[in-house]
Tab-separated table of C-alpha atoms in Angstrom:
chain	number	residue	atom	x	y	z
A	1118	MET	CA	0.000	0.000	0.000
A	1119	LYS	CA	1.287	3.442	-0.894
A	1120	LYS	CA	2.147	5.959	1.834
A	1121	GLY	CA	-0.724	8.299	0.950
A	1122	ALA	CA	-3.328	5.539	0.898
A	1123	ALA	CA	-2.055	4.135	4.202
A	1124	ALA	CA	-2.099	7.579	5.808
A	1125	LYS	CA	-5.707	8.160	4.696
A	1126	LYS	CA	-6.797	4.766	5.980
A	1127	TYR	CA	-5.185	5.278	9.374
A	1128	ALA	CA	-6.411	8.873	9.691
A	1129	ARG	CA	-9.973	7.803	8.859
A	1130	VAL	CA	-9.915	5.063	11.487
A	1131	LEU	CA	-8.422	7.399	14.076
A	1132	ILE	CA	-10.964	10.147	13.449
A	1133	GLU	CA	-13.818	7.639	13.676
A	1134	ILE	CA	-12.510	6.560	17.078
A	1135	GLY	CA	-12.219	10.217	18.094
A	1136	LEU	CA	-15.794	10.872	16.993
A	1137	GLU	CA	-17.099	7.858	18.930
A	1138	GLU	CA	-15.286	9.007	22.056
A	1139	LYS	CA	-16.169	12.675	21.377
A	1140	SER	CA	-12.476	13.539	21.527
A	1141	TYR	CA	-11.406	14.039	17.928
A	1142	ARG	CA	-10.033	17.539	18.622
A	1143	GLU	CA	-7.913	16.324	21.547
A	1144	THR	CA	-6.772	13.351	19.472
A	1145	GLY	CA	-5.733	15.743	16.701
A	1146	ASN	CA	-3.652	17.822	19.105
A	1147	GLU	CA	-2.004	14.714	20.543
A	1148	LEU	CA	-1.305	13.344	17.071
A	1149	ARG	CA	0.308	16.613	15.951
A	1150	ASN	CA	2.487	16.634	19.088
A	1151	LEU	CA	3.607	13.053	18.468
A	1152	SER	CA	4.239	13.742	14.803
A	1153	SER	CA	6.463	16.706	15.648
A	1154	VAL	CA	8.465	14.560	18.089
A	1155	PHE	CA	9.105	11.968	15.369
A	1156	ALA	CA	9.895	14.656	12.772
A	1157	ALA	CA	12.450	16.246	15.114
A	1158	ASN	CA	14.133	12.909	15.905
A	1159	PRO	CA	14.974	10.902	12.762
A	1160	GLN	CA	17.110	8.480	14.798
A	1161	LEU	CA	13.977	7.586	16.768
A	1162	MET	CA	12.216	6.659	13.537
A	1163	ARG	CA	15.198	4.560	12.432
A	1164	PHE	CA	15.081	2.663	15.742
A	1165	LEU	CA	11.347	2.013	15.442
A	1166	LEU	CA	11.663	0.734	11.882
A	1167	ASN	CA	14.729	-1.431	12.527
A	1168	PRO	CA	13.708	-5.121	12.732
A	1169	MET	CA	16.969	-5.859	14.554
A	1170	HIS	CA	15.353	-4.429	17.702
A	1171	LYS	CA	12.725	-6.546	19.407
A	1172	LEU	CA	9.138	-5.545	18.728
A	1173	GLU	CA	8.507	-5.336	22.480
A	1174	ASP	CA	11.375	-2.837	22.841
A	1175	ARG	CA	10.067	-0.704	19.990
A	1176	LYS	CA	6.521	-0.769	21.376
A	1177	GLY	CA	7.863	0.008	24.845
A	1178	LEU	CA	9.674	3.073	23.521
A	1179	VAL	CA	6.560	4.498	21.836
A	1180	GLU	CA	4.580	3.817	24.988
A	1181	LYS	CA	7.121	5.822	27.015
A	1182	ILE	CA	6.969	8.681	24.505
A	1183	ALA	CA	3.164	8.623	24.545
A	1184	ALA	CA	3.122	8.570	28.356
A	1185	ALA	CA	5.558	11.499	28.528
A	1186	LEU	CA	3.233	13.498	26.249
A	1187	LYS	CA	0.166	12.391	28.254
A	1188	THR	CA	-1.382	10.751	25.209
A	1189	SER	CA	-4.780	9.047	25.396
A	1190	ASP	CA	-4.991	5.258	25.639
A	1191	ALA	CA	-6.590	5.025	22.192
A	1192	LEU	CA	-3.671	6.882	20.617
A	1193	LYS	CA	-1.153	4.753	22.563
A	1194	ARG	CA	-2.747	1.618	21.103
A	1195	PHE	CA	-2.775	3.248	17.693
A	1196	LEU	CA	0.979	3.969	17.919
A	1197	ALA	CA	1.672	0.403	18.975
A	1198	LEU	CA	-0.257	-0.796	15.910
A	1199	LEU	CA	1.765	1.511	13.655
A	1200	VAL	CA	5.007	0.149	15.099
A	1201	GLU	CA	3.823	-3.441	14.755
A	1202	ASN	CA	2.798	-2.907	11.110
A	1203	ARG	CA	5.985	-0.909	10.399
A	1204	ASP	CA	3.785	2.005	9.339
A	1205	ILE	CA	5.114	4.433	11.950
A	1206	ARG	CA	7.002	5.995	9.033
A	1207	VAL	CA	3.752	7.613	7.836
A	1208	ILE	CA	2.890	9.305	11.151
A	1209	GLU	CA	3.486	12.790	9.684
A	1210	ASP	CA	1.255	12.020	6.698
A	1211	ILE	CA	-1.417	10.604	9.010
A	1212	SER	CA	-1.259	13.779	11.084
A	1213	ARG	CA	-1.603	15.967	7.987
A	1214	VAL	CA	-4.601	13.992	6.646
A	1215	TYR	CA	-6.184	13.885	10.102
A	1216	SER	CA	-5.869	17.673	10.401
A	1217	ARG	CA	-7.678	18.136	7.078
A	1218	MET	CA	-10.464	15.802	8.223
A	1219	GLU	CA	-10.645	17.599	11.562
A	1220	ASP	CA	-10.928	20.958	9.784
A	1221	GLU	CA	-13.733	19.588	7.629
A	1222	LEU	CA	-15.641	18.326	10.681
A	1223	SER	CA	-15.132	21.624	12.484
A	1224	GLY	CA	-16.192	23.701	9.488
A	1225	ARG	CA	-12.779	25.283	8.944
A	1226	ILE	CA	-10.798	25.969	5.803
A	1227	LYS	CA	-7.107	26.821	5.701
A	1228	VAL	CA	-6.314	29.490	3.128
A	1229	LYS	CA	-2.898	30.831	2.218
A	1230	VAL	CA	-2.839	34.296	0.670
A	1231	GLU	CA	0.176	35.731	-1.130
A	1232	SER	CA	0.387	39.482	-1.571
A	1233	PRO	CA	3.085	41.703	-3.079
A	1234	VAL	CA	2.910	43.973	-0.001
A	1235	GLU	CA	2.319	43.526	3.711
A	1236	LEU	CA	-1.419	43.461	4.399
A	1237	ASP	CA	-2.718	45.359	7.390
A	1238	GLU	CA	-5.202	43.852	9.835
A	1239	GLN	CA	-8.121	45.661	8.213
A	1240	HIS	CA	-7.435	44.062	4.800
A	1241	ILE	CA	-6.840	40.656	6.376
A	1242	SER	CA	-10.155	40.907	8.243
A	1243	LYS	CA	-11.980	41.866	5.035
A	1244	ILE	CA	-10.453	38.916	3.164
A	1245	LYS	CA	-11.374	36.510	5.985
A	1246	LYS	CA	-14.932	37.829	6.138
A	1247	LYS	CA	-15.406	37.647	2.363
A	1248	LEU	CA	-14.074	34.074	2.216
A	1249	SER	CA	-16.164	33.090	5.228
A	1250	ASP	CA	-19.303	34.549	3.639
A	1251	MET	CA	-18.585	32.724	0.367
A	1252	THR	CA	-17.907	29.336	1.969
A	1253	SER	CA	-19.982	29.497	5.182
A	1254	LYS	CA	-16.917	28.191	7.029
A	1255	ASP	CA	-14.408	29.546	9.500
A	1256	ILE	CA	-11.273	30.664	7.712
A	1257	ILE	CA	-7.762	30.064	9.018
A	1258	LEU	CA	-5.756	32.568	7.031
A	1259	THR	CA	-2.015	32.590	6.463
A	1260	VAL	CA	-0.649	35.675	4.716
A	1261	GLU	CA	2.736	35.768	3.005
A	1262	LYS	CA	4.479	38.638	1.276
A	1263	ASN	CA	5.642	37.859	-2.263
A	1264	PRO	CA	7.000	40.983	-4.046
A	1265	ALA	CA	7.337	39.037	-7.326
A	1266	LEU	CA	3.547	39.192	-7.773
A	1267	ILE	CA	3.738	42.939	-8.617
A	1268	GLY	CA	0.067	43.394	-7.646
A	1269	GLY	CA	-3.069	41.376	-6.932
A	1270	LEU	CA	-3.425	38.334	-4.697
A	1271	VAL	CA	-2.921	34.586	-4.944
A	1272	PHE	CA	-5.157	32.283	-2.866
A	1273	LYS	CA	-4.261	28.673	-2.108
A	1274	VAL	CA	-6.986	26.462	-0.690
A	1275	GLY	CA	-5.817	22.848	-0.434
A	1276	ASN	CA	-4.704	21.903	-3.948
A	1277	THR	CA	-6.617	24.764	-5.581
A	1278	ILE	CA	-4.847	27.979	-6.549
A	1279	LEU	CA	-6.756	31.120	-7.463
A	1280	ASP	CA	-4.235	33.447	-9.052
A	1281	GLY	CA	-5.284	37.060	-9.478
A	1282	SER	CA	-1.763	38.452	-9.594
A	1283	ILE	CA	-0.601	40.988	-12.127
A	1284	LYS	CA	2.478	38.847	-12.729
A	1285	THR	CA	0.333	35.972	-14.003
A	1286	GLN	CA	-1.832	38.295	-16.098
A	1287	LEU	CA	1.298	39.741	-17.739
A	1288	GLU	CA	2.631	36.234	-18.412
A	1289	ARG	CA	-0.693	35.281	-20.047
A	1290	MET	CA	-0.593	38.408	-22.238
A	1291	ARG	CA	2.989	37.657	-23.251
A	1292	GLU	CA	2.004	34.085	-24.174
A	1293	SER	CA	-1.012	35.350	-26.190
A	1294	ILE	CA	1.196	37.784	-28.091
A	1295	ARG	CA	3.807	35.078	-28.723
A	1296	ILE	CA	1.171	32.684	-30.092
A	1297	ALA	CA	-0.425	35.409	-32.255
A	1298	THR	CA	2.847	36.265	-33.959
């Protein structure tokens, strides 16, 4: 099974458990904390994936990590399953997919906005409100300055990009002129 498919499967199971126990938000926070621990410690991941170490030792290590982070019992069992199936390597992907599912359940959308200039709070609030009105969802907005855009804005929502930048419009004009000649 590919990494992406495995991550989706695990995230779906984990969110279903969280929904049953009415703790999917807490589970998401715990999962993100665990994922960041593994991302910051590649040698830990190598140990957990190394079949030369006994399975009990590897499971014991994840249990200690989970206990130190005060992780729920359901997530501790989940980690043990990942170690046993040698799928602990996809913990970051699981966390990412889980976060998207959690946002969907909570009625949130993450939007990244690129602007050629720094946007003040008033403009950011207007953008958030407009997007919220259009989607009927809470908007988590990330704003980045990108002087190469010249003017306009670029919105990134998941895999969708809405590009209203002057840079792109100029590139399209240049391409039209090139084709016409």
